[in-house]
mmCIF file of C-alpha atoms in Angstrom:
data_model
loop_
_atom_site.group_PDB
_atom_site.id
_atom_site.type_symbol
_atom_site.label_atom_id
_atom_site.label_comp_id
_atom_site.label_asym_id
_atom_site.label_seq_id
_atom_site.Cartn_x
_atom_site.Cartn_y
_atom_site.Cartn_z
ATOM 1 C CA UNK A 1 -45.963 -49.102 -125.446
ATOM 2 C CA UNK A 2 -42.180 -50.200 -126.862
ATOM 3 C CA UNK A 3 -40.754 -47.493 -128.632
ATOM 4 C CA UNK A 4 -39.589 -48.089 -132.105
ATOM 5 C CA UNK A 5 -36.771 -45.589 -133.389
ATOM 6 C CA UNK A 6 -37.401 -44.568 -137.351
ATOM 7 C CA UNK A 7 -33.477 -42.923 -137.448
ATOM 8 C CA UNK A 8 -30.533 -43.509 -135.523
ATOM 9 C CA UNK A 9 -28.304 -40.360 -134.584
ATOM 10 C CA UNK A 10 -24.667 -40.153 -134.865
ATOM 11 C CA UNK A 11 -22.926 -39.306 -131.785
ATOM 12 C CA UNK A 12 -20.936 -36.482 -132.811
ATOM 13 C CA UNK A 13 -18.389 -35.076 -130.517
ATOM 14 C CA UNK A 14 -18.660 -32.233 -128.461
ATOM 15 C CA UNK A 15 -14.921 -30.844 -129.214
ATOM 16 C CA UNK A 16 -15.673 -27.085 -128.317
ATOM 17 C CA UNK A 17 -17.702 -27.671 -125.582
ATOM 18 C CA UNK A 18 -15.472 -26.398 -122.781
ATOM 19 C CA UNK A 19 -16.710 -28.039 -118.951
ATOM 20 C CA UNK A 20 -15.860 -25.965 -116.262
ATOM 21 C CA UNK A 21 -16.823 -26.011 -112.398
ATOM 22 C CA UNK A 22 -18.802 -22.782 -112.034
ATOM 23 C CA UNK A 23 -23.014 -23.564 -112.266
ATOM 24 C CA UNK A 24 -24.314 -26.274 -110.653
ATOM 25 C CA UNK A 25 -24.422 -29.633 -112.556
ATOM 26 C CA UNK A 26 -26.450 -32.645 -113.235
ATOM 27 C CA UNK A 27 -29.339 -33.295 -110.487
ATOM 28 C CA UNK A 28 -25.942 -32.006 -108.679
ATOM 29 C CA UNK A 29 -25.956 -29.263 -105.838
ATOM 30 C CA UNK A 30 -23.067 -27.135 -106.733
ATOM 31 C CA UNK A 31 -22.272 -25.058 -109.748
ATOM 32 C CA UNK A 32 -20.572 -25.688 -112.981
ATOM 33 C CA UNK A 33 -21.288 -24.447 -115.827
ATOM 34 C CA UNK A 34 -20.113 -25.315 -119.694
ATOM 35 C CA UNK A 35 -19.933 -23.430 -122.684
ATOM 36 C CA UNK A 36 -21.691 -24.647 -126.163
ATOM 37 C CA UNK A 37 -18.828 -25.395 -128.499
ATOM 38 C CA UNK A 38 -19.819 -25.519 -132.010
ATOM 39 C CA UNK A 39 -22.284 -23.351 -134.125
ATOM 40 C CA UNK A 40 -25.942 -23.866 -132.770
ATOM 41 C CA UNK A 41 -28.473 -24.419 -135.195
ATOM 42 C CA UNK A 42 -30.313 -21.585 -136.435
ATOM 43 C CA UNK A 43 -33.573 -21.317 -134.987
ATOM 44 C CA UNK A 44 -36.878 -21.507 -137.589
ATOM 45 C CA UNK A 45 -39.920 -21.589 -136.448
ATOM 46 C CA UNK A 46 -40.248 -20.535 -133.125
ATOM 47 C CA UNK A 47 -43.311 -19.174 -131.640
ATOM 48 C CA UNK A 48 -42.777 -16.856 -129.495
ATOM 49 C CA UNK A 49 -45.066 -15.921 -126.458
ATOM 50 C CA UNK A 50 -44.743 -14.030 -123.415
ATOM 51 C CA UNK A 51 -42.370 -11.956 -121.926
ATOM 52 C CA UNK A 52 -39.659 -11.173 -119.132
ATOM 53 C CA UNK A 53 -37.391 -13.634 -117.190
ATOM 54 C CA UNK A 54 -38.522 -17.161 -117.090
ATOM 55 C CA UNK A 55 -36.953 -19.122 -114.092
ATOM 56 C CA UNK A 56 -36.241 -23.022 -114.247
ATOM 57 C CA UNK A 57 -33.646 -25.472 -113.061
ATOM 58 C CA UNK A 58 -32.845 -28.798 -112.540
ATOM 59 C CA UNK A 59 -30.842 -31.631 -114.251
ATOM 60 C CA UNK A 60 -27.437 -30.252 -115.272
ATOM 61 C CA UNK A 61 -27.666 -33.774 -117.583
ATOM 62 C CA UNK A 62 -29.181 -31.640 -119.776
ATOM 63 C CA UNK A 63 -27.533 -28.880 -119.258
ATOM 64 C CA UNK A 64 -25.245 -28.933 -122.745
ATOM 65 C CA UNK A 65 -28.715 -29.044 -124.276
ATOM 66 C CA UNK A 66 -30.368 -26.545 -122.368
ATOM 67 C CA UNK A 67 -26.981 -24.105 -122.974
ATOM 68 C CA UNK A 68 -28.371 -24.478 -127.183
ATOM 69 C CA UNK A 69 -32.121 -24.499 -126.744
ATOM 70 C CA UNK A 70 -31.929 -21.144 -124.584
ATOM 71 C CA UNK A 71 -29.344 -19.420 -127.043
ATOM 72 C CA UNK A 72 -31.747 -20.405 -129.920
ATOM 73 C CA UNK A 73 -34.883 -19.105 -128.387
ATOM 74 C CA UNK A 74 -32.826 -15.886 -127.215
ATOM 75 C CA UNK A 75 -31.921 -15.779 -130.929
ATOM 76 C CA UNK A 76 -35.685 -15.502 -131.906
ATOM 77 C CA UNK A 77 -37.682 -14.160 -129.114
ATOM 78 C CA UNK A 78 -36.253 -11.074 -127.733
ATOM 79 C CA UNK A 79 -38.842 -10.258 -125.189
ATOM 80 C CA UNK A 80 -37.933 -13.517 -123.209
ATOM 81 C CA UNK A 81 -35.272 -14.615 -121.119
ATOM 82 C CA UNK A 82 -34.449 -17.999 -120.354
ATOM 83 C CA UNK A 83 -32.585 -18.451 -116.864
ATOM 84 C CA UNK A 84 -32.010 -22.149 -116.537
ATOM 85 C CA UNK A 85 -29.650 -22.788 -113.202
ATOM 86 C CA UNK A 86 -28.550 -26.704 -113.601
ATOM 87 C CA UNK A 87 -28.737 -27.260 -109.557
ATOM 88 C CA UNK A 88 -29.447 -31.001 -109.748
ATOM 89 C CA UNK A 89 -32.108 -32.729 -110.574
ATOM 90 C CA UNK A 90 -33.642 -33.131 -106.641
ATOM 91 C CA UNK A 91 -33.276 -29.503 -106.299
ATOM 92 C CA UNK A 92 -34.761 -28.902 -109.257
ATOM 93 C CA UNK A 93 -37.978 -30.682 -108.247
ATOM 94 C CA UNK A 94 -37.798 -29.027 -104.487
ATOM 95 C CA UNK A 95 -37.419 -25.586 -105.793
ATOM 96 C CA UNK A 96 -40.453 -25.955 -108.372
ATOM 97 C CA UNK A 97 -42.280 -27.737 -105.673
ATOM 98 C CA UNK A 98 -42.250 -24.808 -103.543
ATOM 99 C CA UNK A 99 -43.699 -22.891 -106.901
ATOM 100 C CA UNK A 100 -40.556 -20.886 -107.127
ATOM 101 C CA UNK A 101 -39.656 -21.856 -110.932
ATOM 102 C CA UNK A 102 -41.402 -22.336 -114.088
ATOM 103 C CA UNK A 103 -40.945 -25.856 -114.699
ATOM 104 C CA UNK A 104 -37.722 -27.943 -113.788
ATOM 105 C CA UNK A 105 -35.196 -30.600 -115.325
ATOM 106 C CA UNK A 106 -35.075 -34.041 -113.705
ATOM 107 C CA UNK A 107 -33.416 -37.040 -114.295
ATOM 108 C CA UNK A 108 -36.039 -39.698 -112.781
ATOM 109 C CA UNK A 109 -39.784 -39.347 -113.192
ATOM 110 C CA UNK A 110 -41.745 -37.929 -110.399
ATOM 111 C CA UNK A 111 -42.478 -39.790 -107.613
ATOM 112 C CA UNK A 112 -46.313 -40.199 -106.101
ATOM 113 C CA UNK A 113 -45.725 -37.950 -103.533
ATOM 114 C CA UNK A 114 -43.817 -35.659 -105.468
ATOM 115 C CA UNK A 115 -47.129 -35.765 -107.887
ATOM 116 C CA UNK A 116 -49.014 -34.942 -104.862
ATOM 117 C CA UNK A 117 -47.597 -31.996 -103.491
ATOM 118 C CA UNK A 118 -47.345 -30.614 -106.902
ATOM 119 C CA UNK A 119 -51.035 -30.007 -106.841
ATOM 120 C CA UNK A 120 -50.789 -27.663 -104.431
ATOM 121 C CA UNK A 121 -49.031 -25.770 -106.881
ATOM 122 C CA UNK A 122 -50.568 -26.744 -110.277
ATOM 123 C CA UNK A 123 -53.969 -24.989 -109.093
ATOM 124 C CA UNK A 124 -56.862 -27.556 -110.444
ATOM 125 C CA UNK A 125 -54.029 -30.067 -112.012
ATOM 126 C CA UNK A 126 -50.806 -31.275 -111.010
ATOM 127 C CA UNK A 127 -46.962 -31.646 -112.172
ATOM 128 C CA UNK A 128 -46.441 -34.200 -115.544
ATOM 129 C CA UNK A 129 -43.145 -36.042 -116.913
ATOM 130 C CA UNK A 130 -42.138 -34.754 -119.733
ATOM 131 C CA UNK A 131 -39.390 -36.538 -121.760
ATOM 132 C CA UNK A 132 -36.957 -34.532 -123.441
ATOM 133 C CA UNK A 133 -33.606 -35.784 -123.044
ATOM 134 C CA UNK A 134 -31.954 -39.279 -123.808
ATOM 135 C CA UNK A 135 -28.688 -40.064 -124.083
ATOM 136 C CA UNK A 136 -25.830 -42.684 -122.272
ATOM 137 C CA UNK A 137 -24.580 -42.277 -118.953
ATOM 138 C CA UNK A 138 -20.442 -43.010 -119.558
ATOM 139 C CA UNK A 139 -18.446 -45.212 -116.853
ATOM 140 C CA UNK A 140 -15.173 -42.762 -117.481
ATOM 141 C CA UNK A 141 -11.919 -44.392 -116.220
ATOM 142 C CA UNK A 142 -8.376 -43.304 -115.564
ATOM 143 C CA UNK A 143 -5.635 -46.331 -115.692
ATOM 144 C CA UNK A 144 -2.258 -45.493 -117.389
ATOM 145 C CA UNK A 145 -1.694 -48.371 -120.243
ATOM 146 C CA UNK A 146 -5.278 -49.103 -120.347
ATOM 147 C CA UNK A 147 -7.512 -47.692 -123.059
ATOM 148 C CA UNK A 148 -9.912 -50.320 -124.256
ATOM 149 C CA UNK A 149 -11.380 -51.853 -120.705
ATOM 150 C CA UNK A 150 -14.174 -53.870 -120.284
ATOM 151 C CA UNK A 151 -16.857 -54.118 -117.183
ATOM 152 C CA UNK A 152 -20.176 -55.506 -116.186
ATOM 153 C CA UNK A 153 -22.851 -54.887 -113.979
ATOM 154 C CA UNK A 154 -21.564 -57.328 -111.405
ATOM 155 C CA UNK A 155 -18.185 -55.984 -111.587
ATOM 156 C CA UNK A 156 -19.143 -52.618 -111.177
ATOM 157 C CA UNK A 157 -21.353 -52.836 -108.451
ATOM 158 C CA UNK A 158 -18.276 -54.245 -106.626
ATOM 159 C CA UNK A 159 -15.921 -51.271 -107.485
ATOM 160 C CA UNK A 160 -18.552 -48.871 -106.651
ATOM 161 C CA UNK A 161 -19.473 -50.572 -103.097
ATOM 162 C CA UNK A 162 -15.518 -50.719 -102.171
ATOM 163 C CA UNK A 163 -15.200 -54.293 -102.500
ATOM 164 C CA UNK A 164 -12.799 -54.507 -105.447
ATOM 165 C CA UNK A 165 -10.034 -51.824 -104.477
ATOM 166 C CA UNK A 166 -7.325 -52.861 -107.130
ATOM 167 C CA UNK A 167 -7.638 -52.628 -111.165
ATOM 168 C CA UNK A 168 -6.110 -55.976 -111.627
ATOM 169 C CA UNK A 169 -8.036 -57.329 -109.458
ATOM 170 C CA UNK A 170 -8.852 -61.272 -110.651
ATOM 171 C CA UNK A 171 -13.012 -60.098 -112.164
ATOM 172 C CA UNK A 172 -11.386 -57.161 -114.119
ATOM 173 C CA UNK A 173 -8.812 -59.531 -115.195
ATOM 174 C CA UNK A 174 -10.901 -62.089 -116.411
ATOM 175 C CA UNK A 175 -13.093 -59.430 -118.464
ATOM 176 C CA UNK A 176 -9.892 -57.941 -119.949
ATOM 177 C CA UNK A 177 -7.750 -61.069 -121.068
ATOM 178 C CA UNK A 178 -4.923 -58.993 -122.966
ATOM 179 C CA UNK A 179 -5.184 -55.751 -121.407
ATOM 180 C CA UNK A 180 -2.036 -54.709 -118.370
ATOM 181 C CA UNK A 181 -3.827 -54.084 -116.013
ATOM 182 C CA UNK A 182 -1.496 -52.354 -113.326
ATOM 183 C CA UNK A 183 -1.122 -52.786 -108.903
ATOM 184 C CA UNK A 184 -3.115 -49.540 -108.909
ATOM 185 C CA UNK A 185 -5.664 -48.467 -106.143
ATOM 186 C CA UNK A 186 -8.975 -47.914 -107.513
ATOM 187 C CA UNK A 187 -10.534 -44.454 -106.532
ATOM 188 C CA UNK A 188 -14.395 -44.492 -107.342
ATOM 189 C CA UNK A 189 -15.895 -41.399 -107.212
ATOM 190 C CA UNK A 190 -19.808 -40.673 -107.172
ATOM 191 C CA UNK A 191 -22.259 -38.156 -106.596
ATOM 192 C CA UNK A 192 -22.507 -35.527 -103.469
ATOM 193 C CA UNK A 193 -25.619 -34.246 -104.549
ATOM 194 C CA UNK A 194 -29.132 -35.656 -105.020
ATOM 195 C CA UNK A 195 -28.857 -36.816 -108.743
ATOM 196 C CA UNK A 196 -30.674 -37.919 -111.307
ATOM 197 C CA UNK A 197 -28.021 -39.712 -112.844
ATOM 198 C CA UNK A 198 -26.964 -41.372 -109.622
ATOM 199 C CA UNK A 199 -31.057 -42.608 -109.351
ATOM 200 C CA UNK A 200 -30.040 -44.337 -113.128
ATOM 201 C CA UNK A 201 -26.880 -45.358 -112.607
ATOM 202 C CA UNK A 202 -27.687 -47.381 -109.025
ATOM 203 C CA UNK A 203 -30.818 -48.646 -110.749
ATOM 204 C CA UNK A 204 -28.393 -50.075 -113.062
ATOM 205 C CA UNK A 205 -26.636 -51.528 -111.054
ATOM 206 C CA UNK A 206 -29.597 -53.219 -108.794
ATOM 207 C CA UNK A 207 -31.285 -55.012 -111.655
ATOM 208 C CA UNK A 208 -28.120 -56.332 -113.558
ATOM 209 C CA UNK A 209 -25.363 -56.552 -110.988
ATOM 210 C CA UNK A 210 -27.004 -57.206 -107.406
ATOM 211 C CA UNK A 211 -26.181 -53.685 -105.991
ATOM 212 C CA UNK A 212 -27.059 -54.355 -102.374
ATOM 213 C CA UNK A 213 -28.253 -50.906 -101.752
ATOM 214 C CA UNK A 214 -31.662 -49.647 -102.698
ATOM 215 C CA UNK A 215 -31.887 -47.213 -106.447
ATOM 216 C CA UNK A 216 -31.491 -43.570 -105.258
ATOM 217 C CA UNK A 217 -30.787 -39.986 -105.700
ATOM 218 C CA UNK A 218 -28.748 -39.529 -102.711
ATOM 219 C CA UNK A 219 -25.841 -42.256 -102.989
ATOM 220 C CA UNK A 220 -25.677 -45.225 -100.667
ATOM 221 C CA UNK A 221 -22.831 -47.444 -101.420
ATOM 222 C CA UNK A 222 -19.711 -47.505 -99.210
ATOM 223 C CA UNK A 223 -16.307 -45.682 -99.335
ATOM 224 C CA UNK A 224 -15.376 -43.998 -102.397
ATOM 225 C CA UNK A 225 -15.519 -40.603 -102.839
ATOM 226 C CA UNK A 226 -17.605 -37.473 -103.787
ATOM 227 C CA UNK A 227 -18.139 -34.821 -106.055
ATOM 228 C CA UNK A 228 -20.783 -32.029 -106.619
ATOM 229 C CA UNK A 229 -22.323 -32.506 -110.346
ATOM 230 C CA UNK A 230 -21.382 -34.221 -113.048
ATOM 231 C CA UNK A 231 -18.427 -31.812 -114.306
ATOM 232 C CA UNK A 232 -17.296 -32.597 -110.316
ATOM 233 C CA UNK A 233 -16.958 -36.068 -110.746
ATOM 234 C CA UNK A 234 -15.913 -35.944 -114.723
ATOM 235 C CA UNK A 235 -13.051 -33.673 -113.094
ATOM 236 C CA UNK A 236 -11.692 -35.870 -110.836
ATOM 237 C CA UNK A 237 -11.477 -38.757 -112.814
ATOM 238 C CA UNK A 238 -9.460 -36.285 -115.457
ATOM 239 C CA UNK A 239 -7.010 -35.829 -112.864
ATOM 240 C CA UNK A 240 -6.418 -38.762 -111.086
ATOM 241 C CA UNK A 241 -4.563 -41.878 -111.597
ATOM 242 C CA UNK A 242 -6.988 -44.757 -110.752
ATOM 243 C CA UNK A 243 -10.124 -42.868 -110.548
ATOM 244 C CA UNK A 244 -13.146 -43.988 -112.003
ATOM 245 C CA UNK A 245 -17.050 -42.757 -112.261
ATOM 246 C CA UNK A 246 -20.011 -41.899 -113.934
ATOM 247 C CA UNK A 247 -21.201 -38.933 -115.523
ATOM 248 C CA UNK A 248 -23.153 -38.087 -119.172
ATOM 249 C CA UNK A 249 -21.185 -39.154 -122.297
ATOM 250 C CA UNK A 250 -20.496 -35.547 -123.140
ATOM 251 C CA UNK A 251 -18.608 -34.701 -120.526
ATOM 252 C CA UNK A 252 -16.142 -37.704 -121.183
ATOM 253 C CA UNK A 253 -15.972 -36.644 -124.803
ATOM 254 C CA UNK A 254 -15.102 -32.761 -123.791
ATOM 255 C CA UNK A 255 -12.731 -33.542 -121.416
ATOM 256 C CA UNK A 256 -11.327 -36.482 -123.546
ATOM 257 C CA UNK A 257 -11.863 -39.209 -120.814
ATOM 258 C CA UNK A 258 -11.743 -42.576 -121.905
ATOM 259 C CA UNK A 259 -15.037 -44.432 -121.145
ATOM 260 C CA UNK A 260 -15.271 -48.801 -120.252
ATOM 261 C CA UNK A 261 -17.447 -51.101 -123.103
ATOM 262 C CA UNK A 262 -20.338 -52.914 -120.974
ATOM 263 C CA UNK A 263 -20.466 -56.774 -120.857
ATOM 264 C CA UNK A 264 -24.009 -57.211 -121.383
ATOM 265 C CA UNK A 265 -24.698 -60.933 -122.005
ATOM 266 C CA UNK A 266 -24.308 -60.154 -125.659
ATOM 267 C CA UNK A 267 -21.641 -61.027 -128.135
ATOM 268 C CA UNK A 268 -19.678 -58.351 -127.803
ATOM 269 C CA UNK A 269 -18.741 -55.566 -125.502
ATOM 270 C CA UNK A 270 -20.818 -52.620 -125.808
ATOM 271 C CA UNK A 271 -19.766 -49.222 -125.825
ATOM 272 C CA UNK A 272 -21.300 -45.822 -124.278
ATOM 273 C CA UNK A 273 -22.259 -44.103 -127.570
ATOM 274 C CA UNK A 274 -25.466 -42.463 -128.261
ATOM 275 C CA UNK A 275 -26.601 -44.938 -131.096
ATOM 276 C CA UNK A 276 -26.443 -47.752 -128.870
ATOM 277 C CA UNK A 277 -27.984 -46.162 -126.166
ATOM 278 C CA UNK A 278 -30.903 -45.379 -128.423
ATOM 279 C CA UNK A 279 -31.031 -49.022 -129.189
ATOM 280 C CA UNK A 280 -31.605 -49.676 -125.048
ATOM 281 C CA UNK A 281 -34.108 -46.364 -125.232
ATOM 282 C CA UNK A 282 -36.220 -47.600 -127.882
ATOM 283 C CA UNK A 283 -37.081 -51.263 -125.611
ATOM 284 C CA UNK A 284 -38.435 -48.546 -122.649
ATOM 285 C CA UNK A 285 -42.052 -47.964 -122.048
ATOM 286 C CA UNK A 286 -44.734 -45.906 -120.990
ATOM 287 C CA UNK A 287 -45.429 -46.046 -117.494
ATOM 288 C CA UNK A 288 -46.862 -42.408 -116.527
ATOM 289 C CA UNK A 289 -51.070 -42.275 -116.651
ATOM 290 C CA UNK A 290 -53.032 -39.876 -118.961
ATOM 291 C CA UNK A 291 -50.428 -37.188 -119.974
ATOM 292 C CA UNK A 292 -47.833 -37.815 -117.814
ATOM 293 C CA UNK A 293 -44.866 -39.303 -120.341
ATOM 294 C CA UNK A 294 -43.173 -41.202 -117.839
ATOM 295 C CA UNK A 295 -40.883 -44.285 -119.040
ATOM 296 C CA UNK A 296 -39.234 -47.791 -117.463
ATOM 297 C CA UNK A 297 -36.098 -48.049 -118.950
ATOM 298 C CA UNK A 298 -34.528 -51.847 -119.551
ATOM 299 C CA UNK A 299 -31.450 -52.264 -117.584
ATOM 300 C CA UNK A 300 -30.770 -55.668 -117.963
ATOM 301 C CA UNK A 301 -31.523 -55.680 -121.776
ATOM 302 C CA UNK A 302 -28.892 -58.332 -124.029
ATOM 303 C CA UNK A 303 -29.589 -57.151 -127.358
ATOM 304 C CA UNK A 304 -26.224 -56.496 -129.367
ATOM 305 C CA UNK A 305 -25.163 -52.966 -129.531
ATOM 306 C CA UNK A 306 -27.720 -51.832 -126.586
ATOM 307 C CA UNK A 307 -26.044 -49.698 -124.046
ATOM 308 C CA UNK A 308 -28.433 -50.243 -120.742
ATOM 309 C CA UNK A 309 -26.466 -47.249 -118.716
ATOM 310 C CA UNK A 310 -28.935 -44.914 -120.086
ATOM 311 C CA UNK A 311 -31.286 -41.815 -118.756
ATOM 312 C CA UNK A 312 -34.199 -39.990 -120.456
ATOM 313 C CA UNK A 313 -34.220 -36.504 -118.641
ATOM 314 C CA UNK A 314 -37.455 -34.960 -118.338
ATOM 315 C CA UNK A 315 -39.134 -31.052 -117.773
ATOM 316 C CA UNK A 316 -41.539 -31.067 -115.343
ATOM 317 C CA UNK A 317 -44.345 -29.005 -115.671
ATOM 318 C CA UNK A 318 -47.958 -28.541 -114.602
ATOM 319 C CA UNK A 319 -50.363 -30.015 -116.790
ATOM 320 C CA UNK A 320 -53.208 -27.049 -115.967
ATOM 321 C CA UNK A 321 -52.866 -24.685 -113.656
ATOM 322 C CA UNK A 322 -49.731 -23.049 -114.323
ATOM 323 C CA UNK A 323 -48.997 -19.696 -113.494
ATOM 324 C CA UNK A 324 -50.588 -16.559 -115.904
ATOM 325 C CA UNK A 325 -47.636 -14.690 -116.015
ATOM 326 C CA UNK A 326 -45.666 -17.610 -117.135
ATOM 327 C CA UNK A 327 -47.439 -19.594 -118.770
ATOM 328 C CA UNK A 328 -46.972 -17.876 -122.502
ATOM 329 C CA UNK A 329 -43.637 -18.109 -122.600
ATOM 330 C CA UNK A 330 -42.951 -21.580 -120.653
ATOM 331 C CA UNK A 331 -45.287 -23.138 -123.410
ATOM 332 C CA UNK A 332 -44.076 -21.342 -126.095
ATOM 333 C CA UNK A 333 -40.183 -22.885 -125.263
ATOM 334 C CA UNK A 334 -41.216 -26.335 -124.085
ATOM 335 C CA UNK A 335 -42.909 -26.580 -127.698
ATOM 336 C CA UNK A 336 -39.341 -24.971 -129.336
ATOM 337 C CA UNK A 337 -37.463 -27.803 -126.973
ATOM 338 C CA UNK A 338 -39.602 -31.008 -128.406
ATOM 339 C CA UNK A 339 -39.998 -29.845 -131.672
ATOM 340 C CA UNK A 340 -38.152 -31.539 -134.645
ATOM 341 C CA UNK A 341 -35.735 -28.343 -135.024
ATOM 342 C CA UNK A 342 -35.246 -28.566 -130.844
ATOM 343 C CA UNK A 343 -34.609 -32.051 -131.274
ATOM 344 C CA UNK A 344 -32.254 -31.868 -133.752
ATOM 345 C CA UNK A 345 -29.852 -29.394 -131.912
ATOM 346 C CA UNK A 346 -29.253 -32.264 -129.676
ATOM 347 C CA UNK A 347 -27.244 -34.353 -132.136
ATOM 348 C CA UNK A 348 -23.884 -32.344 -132.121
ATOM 349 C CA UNK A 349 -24.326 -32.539 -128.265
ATOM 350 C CA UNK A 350 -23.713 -36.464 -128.023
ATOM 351 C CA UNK A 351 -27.554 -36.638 -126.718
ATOM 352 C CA UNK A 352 -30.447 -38.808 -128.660
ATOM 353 C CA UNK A 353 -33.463 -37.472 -130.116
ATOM 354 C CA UNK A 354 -36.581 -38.256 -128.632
ATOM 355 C CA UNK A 355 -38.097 -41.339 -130.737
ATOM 356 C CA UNK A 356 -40.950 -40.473 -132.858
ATOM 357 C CA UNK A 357 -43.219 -42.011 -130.984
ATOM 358 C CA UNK A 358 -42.784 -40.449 -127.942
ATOM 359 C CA UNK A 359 -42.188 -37.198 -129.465
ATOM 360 C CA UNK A 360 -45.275 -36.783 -131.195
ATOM 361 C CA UNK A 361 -46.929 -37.823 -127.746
ATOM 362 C CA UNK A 362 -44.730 -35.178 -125.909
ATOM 363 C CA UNK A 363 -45.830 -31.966 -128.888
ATOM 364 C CA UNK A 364 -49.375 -33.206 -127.792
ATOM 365 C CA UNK A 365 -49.326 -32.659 -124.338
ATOM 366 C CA UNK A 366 -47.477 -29.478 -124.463
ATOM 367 C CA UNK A 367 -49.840 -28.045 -127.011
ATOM 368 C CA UNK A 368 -52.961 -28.765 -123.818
ATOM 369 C CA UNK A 369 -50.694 -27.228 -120.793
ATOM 370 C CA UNK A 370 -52.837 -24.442 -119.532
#
C-alpha cells in the first residue's frame, strides 16, 4: 500500500523546547529529559478511561511528542497518570517484553522473535506495530566557516566508518565546490545505546551508500565515538569543533545545530525538514500482517525534495490480551495519541503527522485492542 499524503505540515521550530541530559533518550540507555516549549494544544475530546499510574517507555525519538500528548491527557483525565521513561527504544521493547509496562515506544518494527515472545505476554494475542511518529532524522554538523554543507550516502558511510577523518577531505570537497572547508579532524559521534534511530540511520546508509556493516540497533561501524541518547550525541556535536552525528531534527533545531542537505540523485540538495521527509514517508509501505501497521521505508528514493533519513516511531502494544487493570486507560490514550487533535500537537514539535491513510488504519486497530 503507498501512502499518499492529503496535507503537508510545516516544520515549525521548536524554540522553547529546552534539551537537557537528565531522562533517558531516543531508543538510548541513559537519561535526558526535555521540556515542551511552546503552548500545547488544548485538549478536546478526550475519552477518558481508567485510572492510576500507567507505565510505558521506549523511544526518546518521540519523546518531545510524548512530553505534549501526556500533559494534554493530564489536562483532561485526572484520574490517570501517564509515566513515560524515554530509555531507548531496545529497552523499551525488553522491559514490555518482560510485561513490566503498558505498551512501549520503538523506533524499528518488531522483529519475529520479538513478536513471539510477546505472546507470552499478550495472553491469547501478541504485541502489534503501531505507527505514531514520523519525522527526519538530522545529520547535525559542527565546522567553523561552514553553514550550508552538502553529503551523500556514500560519503557518509565513510565518515561514519572512520575512513574519511578530515572535512576537506577530496569527496566532501567535490560535494561542496564553494564552501572552505578547513584541515579539521572529523569527530563522528553515534549511539551507545540500542537505538532506534541508529537501526534507521545504518539502514540508510546500507541501501544508498554501501555501509559495510549489517542495519542495527547496537552500532557497528569503527572508531568514532559515543553518546547515550539522542540529547547525548546532539550535545556533543554542540560543543565540539569538528563533530558530527545524527539525532531527530528537533533536537538540532533546539539546540540551534546546523544540519548537512542530502545528495540524493536528484536535482538539488535536499534538506532535513519535516515536509520533505513526509515526501520520503508517503513512498513507504505496509509490511506488518493483519493489524500489525508495520512499514518499509525507501532509503534510496530520488524524488526532488524527499529526505530518505527518515523514521516512523511506533507504540507497541498487544493486540488482545492486554492487562485488565490497564487496559482502560492504555486504550483510552493510544486513541487521544492517533487522533486528529493528537496528531496535530505534533506540528509545533518539527514531527509529521501520520498520513491519512495510515491513520485511519491505526484509529481502527486501536478501537479492537482488548
Amino acid at each position: 500500500m503507498k501512502l499518499q499524503r492529503k496535507n503537508r505540515v510545516r516544520a515549525l521550530a521548536v524554540g522553547a523546547l529546552a534539551v537537557t541530559g537528565a531522562l533517558a533518550l531516543s531508543a538510548c540507555g541513559s537519561d535526558d529529559t526535555s521540556a515542551g516549549g511552546g503552548a500545547a494544544a488544548k485538549p478536546s475530546n478526550i475519552k477518558c478511561d481508567g485510572k492510576g499510574k500507567l507505565l510505558a517507555s521506549g523511544s526518546s525519538a518521540q519523546k518531545n511528542a510524548m512530553d505534549v500528548w501526556v500533559q494534554n491527557y493530564a489536562g483532561a483525565c485526572k484520574n490517570t497518570e501517564i509515566n513515560y521513561q524515554p530509555t531507548g527504544s531496545g529497552a523499551g521493547v525488553t522491559t514490555f517484553l518482560q510485561g513490566q509496562t503498558a505498551f512501549a515506544g520503538s523506533d524499528s518494527a518488531l522483529k519475529p522473535d520479538e513478536v513471539t515472545k510477546s505472546k507470552q505476554v499478550c495472553k491469547g494475542g501478541q504485541a502489534i506495530d503501531l505507527p505514531m511518529v514520523g519525522g527526519p532524522i538530522a545529520v547535525g554538523y559542527n565546522v567553523p566557516g561552514v553553514d550550508n554543507l552538502v553529503l551523500d550516502a556514500k560519503t557518509l558511510s565513510k565518515i561514519f566508518n572512520s575512513e574519511i577523518k578530515k572535512w576537506n577531505d577530496p569527496a566532501i570537497k567535490q560535494l561542496n565546490p564553494g564552501a572552505k572547508l578547513p584541515d579539521l579532524k572529523i569527530q563522528p559521534f553515534h549511539r551507545s545505546d540500542d537505538s532506534g534511530t541508529t537501526d534507521n540511520f545504518t539502514k540508510y546508509l546500507k541501501a544508498a551508500g554501501g555501509w559495510k556493516h549489517e542495519p542495527a540497533k547496537k552500532w557497528e561501524g569503527e572508531g568514532g565515538q559515543a553518546a547515550s541518547g539522542s540529547s547525548g550525541v546532539s550535545s556533543q556535536v554542540k560543543q565540539n569543533s569538528g563533530a558530527i552525528s545524527y539525532f531527530e531534527l528537533s533536537y538540532a533545531t533546539a539546540s540551534k545545530i546546523q544540519t548537512a542537505k542530502l545528495n540524493t540523485g536528484a536535482k538539488e540538495p535536499v534538506e532535513a525538514t519535516v515536509d520533505n521527509a513526509s515526501k520520503a514517508i508517503s513512498e513507504a509501505s505496509q509490511v506488518g500482517k493483519g493489524d500489525d501497521l508495520a512499514l518499509k521505508l525507501n532509503y534510496t528514493t530520488k524524488a526532488e525534495g524527499a529526505y530518505p533519513i527518515t523514521l516512523v516511531t511506533y507504540e507497541i502494544a498487544c493486540d488482545k490480551g492486554n492487562k485488565a487493570e490497564t487496559l482502560p486507560a492504555t486504550k483510552s490514550f493510544l486513541t487521544y495519541i492517533a487522533s486528529k487533535d493528537g496528531q496535530s500537537a505534533l506540528k509545533q514539535l518539527g514531527y509529521a503527522p501520520l498520513p491519512t491513510e495510515i491513520a485511519d488504519k491505526v484509529r481502527a486497530t486501536v478501537a479492537k485492542i482488548s
